[in-house]
Amino acid sequence: QHVTSVSSCFHRLARCFILCGVMEAGSWIPKDARKSLAVLAVLLVLVLQLSGGLRVAPGGPDTEGYLALRGLRVPEALAGVGTVGYPILLNLTTMASPTLEVLPYLQVGLHIFGVFCFLAGLGAMGIGGLTATLICGSLLFSNLALGSSRLILTDAPASSLAIMAIGPTLVVVGGRRGVWPWVGLAGATFLAYQIRPAYIFLVPFV
């Protein structure tokens, strides 16, 4: 019972911590570009919905390997040779949808969130208005969302997390002080290379 209460307290603190970080990041998003990008995000979801881009699909031979790891517990996954990010993501998705039908929605949502983090970084650098909208709009409608988000592969979520990591990097470069940009930068970078090991290059890059 003591362990359960400690775990519950930890989860509450984690939620508050994340909420505070998201609220502070939201203050950096330029208001004149926020609404435009939100409209473009809704348009993206509609385009994907109408074109079948939100129907889950295998991505090739690698998909079978990821699905085989889906049932492993964390200690078993840690004992393997690969990183554990994507198997854990698939396990969490399976809890909501055993057939992984919600996976494309999750990956598109992560992409949109990553682009908004990038927009926050631009705002911290003093870039807003039409320029920020055009930059983030082209990033939003990239092949990452239009072609890869429906696949059971690491490409889409890892790339979205990499985009997310660039946002707080720009905030730091823009001279904003505080712990939240560093927390976001470290968290997004860690998750990116846990999902796709090739993204370990982000560590020396940022």
Short mmCIF file of C-alpha atoms in Angstrom, two decimals:
data_model
loop_
_atom_site.label_atom_id
_atom_site.label_comp_id
_atom_site.label_asym_id
_atom_site.label_seq_id
_atom_site.Cartn_x
_atom_site.Cartn_y
_atom_site.Cartn_z
CA GLN A 1 0.00 0.00 0.00
CA HIS A 2 2.90 2.33 0.83
CA VAL A 3 4.48 1.61 -2.55
CA THR A 4 1.16 2.33 -4.30
CA SER A 5 0.75 5.69 -2.55
CA VAL A 6 4.34 6.67 -3.37
CA SER A 7 3.80 5.71 -7.02
CA SER A 8 0.55 7.71 -7.12
CA CYS A 9 2.31 10.75 -5.62
CA PHE A 10 5.13 10.43 -8.15
CA HIS A 11 2.69 10.31 -11.06
CA ARG A 12 0.90 13.43 -9.80
CA LEU A 13 4.16 15.32 -9.45
CA ALA A 14 5.20 14.20 -12.95
CA ARG A 15 1.91 15.44 -14.42
CA CYS A 16 2.28 18.81 -12.68
CA PHE A 17 5.89 19.05 -13.86
CA ILE A 18 4.92 18.36 -17.48
CA LEU A 19 1.95 20.74 -17.31
CA CYS A 20 4.13 23.59 -16.01
CA GLY A 21 6.64 22.99 -18.80
CA VAL A 22 3.96 22.97 -21.50
CA MET A 23 2.41 26.18 -20.13
CA GLU A 24 5.75 27.99 -20.14
CA ALA A 25 6.54 26.76 -23.65
CA GLY A 26 3.14 28.01 -24.76
CA SER A 27 4.07 31.52 -23.66
CA TRP A 28 6.90 31.54 -26.22
CA ILE A 29 4.64 30.68 -29.16
CA PRO A 30 4.01 33.82 -31.24
CA LYS A 31 0.30 34.64 -31.02
CA ASP A 32 0.10 35.81 -34.62
CA ALA A 33 1.24 32.39 -35.87
CA ARG A 34 -0.48 30.20 -33.27
CA LYS A 35 -3.96 30.33 -34.77
CA SER A 36 -2.71 29.91 -38.33
CA LEU A 37 -0.72 26.81 -37.42
CA ALA A 38 -3.67 25.38 -35.46
CA VAL A 39 -5.87 25.74 -38.55
CA LEU A 40 -3.19 24.05 -40.67
CA ALA A 41 -2.95 21.22 -38.12
CA VAL A 42 -6.71 20.61 -38.34
CA LEU A 43 -6.44 20.69 -42.13
CA LEU A 44 -3.63 18.12 -41.98
CA VAL A 45 -5.74 15.73 -39.91
CA LEU A 46 -8.67 16.14 -42.33
CA VAL A 47 -6.45 15.47 -45.35
CA LEU A 48 -5.03 12.35 -43.72
CA GLN A 49 -8.47 11.15 -42.65
CA LEU A 50 -9.94 11.56 -46.14
CA SER A 51 -6.93 10.06 -47.92
CA GLY A 52 -6.62 6.99 -45.69
CA GLY A 53 -3.42 8.28 -44.13
CA LEU A 54 -4.66 7.41 -40.64
CA ARG A 55 -5.13 3.72 -41.35
CA VAL A 56 -2.36 1.69 -39.77
CA ALA A 57 -0.12 -0.17 -42.22
CA PRO A 58 3.03 -2.33 -41.97
CA GLY A 59 6.20 -0.58 -43.02
CA GLY A 60 8.28 -3.55 -44.20
CA PRO A 61 10.44 -6.27 -42.65
CA ASP A 62 11.30 -4.14 -39.61
CA THR A 63 7.64 -4.03 -38.60
CA GLU A 64 7.61 -7.75 -37.75
CA GLY A 65 10.56 -7.28 -35.41
CA TYR A 66 8.86 -4.43 -33.56
CA LEU A 67 5.62 -6.39 -33.24
CA ALA A 68 7.55 -9.37 -31.87
CA LEU A 69 8.92 -7.17 -29.09
CA ARG A 70 5.52 -5.75 -28.25
CA GLY A 71 4.72 -8.28 -25.53
CA LEU A 72 8.05 -8.04 -23.72
CA ARG A 73 8.26 -6.58 -20.25
CA VAL A 74 10.63 -3.69 -19.64
CA PRO A 75 13.38 -5.83 -17.99
CA GLU A 76 13.26 -8.26 -20.93
CA ALA A 77 13.42 -5.40 -23.43
CA LEU A 78 16.35 -3.85 -21.58
CA ALA A 79 18.22 -7.15 -21.83
CA GLY A 80 18.02 -7.02 -25.63
CA VAL A 81 20.44 -5.39 -28.03
CA GLY A 82 18.08 -2.66 -29.24
CA THR A 83 16.64 0.42 -27.59
CA VAL A 84 13.33 0.11 -25.77
CA GLY A 85 11.48 3.25 -26.87
CA TYR A 86 9.38 1.92 -29.73
CA PRO A 87 8.46 -1.43 -28.11
CA ILE A 88 7.24 0.51 -25.06
CA LEU A 89 5.27 2.87 -27.31
CA LEU A 90 3.64 -0.10 -29.03
CA ASN A 91 2.83 -1.70 -25.67
CA LEU A 92 1.15 1.48 -24.47
CA THR A 93 -0.76 1.78 -27.74
CA THR A 94 -1.90 -1.84 -27.50
CA MET A 95 -3.57 -1.06 -24.16
CA ALA A 96 -5.89 1.34 -25.98
CA SER A 97 -6.15 -0.60 -29.23
CA PRO A 98 -4.97 -4.23 -29.56
CA THR A 99 -4.93 -3.86 -33.35
CA LEU A 100 -2.88 -0.62 -33.13
CA GLU A 101 -5.56 1.33 -35.00
CA VAL A 102 -4.85 4.41 -32.88
CA LEU A 103 -1.10 4.35 -33.63
CA PRO A 104 -1.32 6.67 -36.69
CA TYR A 105 -3.35 9.17 -34.66
CA LEU A 106 -0.76 9.05 -31.89
CA GLN A 107 2.13 9.52 -34.31
CA VAL A 108 0.40 12.40 -36.11
CA GLY A 109 -0.40 14.00 -32.75
CA LEU A 110 3.24 13.71 -31.74
CA HIS A 111 4.26 15.31 -35.05
CA ILE A 112 1.89 18.24 -34.56
CA PHE A 113 3.11 18.74 -30.99
CA GLY A 114 6.71 18.66 -32.22
CA VAL A 115 5.99 21.36 -34.81
CA PHE A 116 4.38 23.56 -32.15
CA CYS A 117 7.51 23.11 -30.01
CA PHE A 118 9.52 24.21 -33.03
CA LEU A 119 7.22 27.23 -33.36
CA ALA A 120 7.90 28.07 -29.70
CA GLY A 121 11.61 28.00 -30.50
CA LEU A 122 11.11 30.39 -33.41
CA GLY A 123 9.10 32.68 -31.15
CA ALA A 124 11.92 32.71 -28.60
CA MET A 125 14.25 33.75 -31.44
CA GLY A 126 11.94 36.65 -32.32
CA ILE A 127 10.53 35.04 -35.46
CA GLY A 128 6.76 35.15 -35.83
CA GLY A 129 3.97 36.13 -38.18
CA LEU A 130 3.92 34.90 -41.75
CA THR A 131 7.55 33.76 -41.67
CA ALA A 132 6.97 31.44 -38.72
CA THR A 133 3.71 30.17 -40.25
CA LEU A 134 5.36 29.34 -43.58
CA ILE A 135 8.32 27.58 -41.91
CA CYS A 136 6.17 25.50 -39.57
CA GLY A 137 3.45 24.92 -42.16
CA SER A 138 5.93 23.36 -44.59
CA LEU A 139 7.30 21.26 -41.74
CA LEU A 140 3.79 20.23 -40.73
CA PHE A 141 2.88 18.99 -44.23
CA SER A 142 6.13 17.11 -44.76
CA ASN A 143 6.44 13.51 -45.90
CA LEU A 144 6.91 12.62 -42.25
CA ALA A 145 3.20 13.25 -41.63
CA LEU A 146 1.81 12.50 -45.08
CA GLY A 147 3.68 9.25 -45.71
CA SER A 148 5.22 7.78 -42.59
CA SER A 149 2.75 8.44 -39.78
CA ARG A 150 0.56 5.42 -40.63
CA LEU A 151 3.45 2.94 -40.67
CA ILE A 152 4.53 0.69 -37.80
CA LEU A 153 8.08 2.01 -37.98
CA THR A 154 10.27 4.27 -35.87
CA ASP A 155 10.69 6.89 -38.62
CA ALA A 156 7.72 9.11 -37.76
CA PRO A 157 7.89 9.29 -33.93
CA ALA A 158 11.68 9.61 -33.82
CA SER A 159 11.67 12.41 -36.39
CA SER A 160 8.88 14.19 -34.53
CA LEU A 161 10.87 14.01 -31.30
CA ALA A 162 13.93 15.35 -33.12
CA ILE A 163 11.86 18.32 -34.33
CA MET A 164 10.61 18.71 -30.77
CA ALA A 165 14.21 18.81 -29.50
CA ILE A 166 15.11 21.65 -31.89
CA GLY A 167 12.39 23.83 -30.33
CA PRO A 168 13.98 24.13 -26.86
CA THR A 169 17.40 24.34 -28.54
CA LEU A 170 16.26 27.53 -30.26
CA VAL A 171 14.82 28.76 -26.96
CA VAL A 172 18.23 28.33 -25.30
CA VAL A 173 20.02 29.95 -28.26
CA GLY A 174 17.52 32.81 -28.06
CA GLY A 175 18.83 33.60 -24.59
CA ARG A 176 15.78 32.53 -22.56
CA ARG A 177 16.72 31.48 -19.05
CA GLY A 178 15.13 28.76 -16.95
CA VAL A 179 15.14 25.03 -16.42
CA TRP A 180 12.26 24.11 -18.75
CA PRO A 181 14.07 24.52 -22.10
CA TRP A 182 16.85 22.23 -20.83
CA VAL A 183 14.33 19.70 -19.51
CA GLY A 184 12.50 19.67 -22.85
CA LEU A 185 15.75 19.43 -24.78
CA ALA A 186 17.09 16.55 -22.69
CA GLY A 187 13.76 14.69 -22.64
CA ALA A 188 13.05 14.93 -26.38
CA THR A 189 16.63 13.97 -27.27
CA PHE A 190 16.60 10.97 -24.95
CA LEU A 191 13.25 9.73 -26.26
CA ALA A 192 14.29 10.25 -29.90
CA TYR A 193 17.32 7.98 -29.72
CA GLN A 194 15.50 5.48 -27.52
CA ILE A 195 12.95 5.09 -30.32
CA ARG A 196 15.49 5.20 -33.16
CA PRO A 197 19.17 4.70 -32.20
CA ALA A 198 20.39 6.64 -35.24
CA TYR A 199 19.19 9.81 -33.52
CA ILE A 200 22.02 9.54 -30.99
CA PHE A 201 23.64 12.19 -33.22
CA LEU A 202 21.35 14.72 -31.51
CA VAL A 203 23.47 14.49 -28.34
CA PRO A 204 26.61 16.13 -29.79
CA PHE A 205 24.52 18.25 -32.17
CA VAL A 206 22.55 20.08 -29.49
#
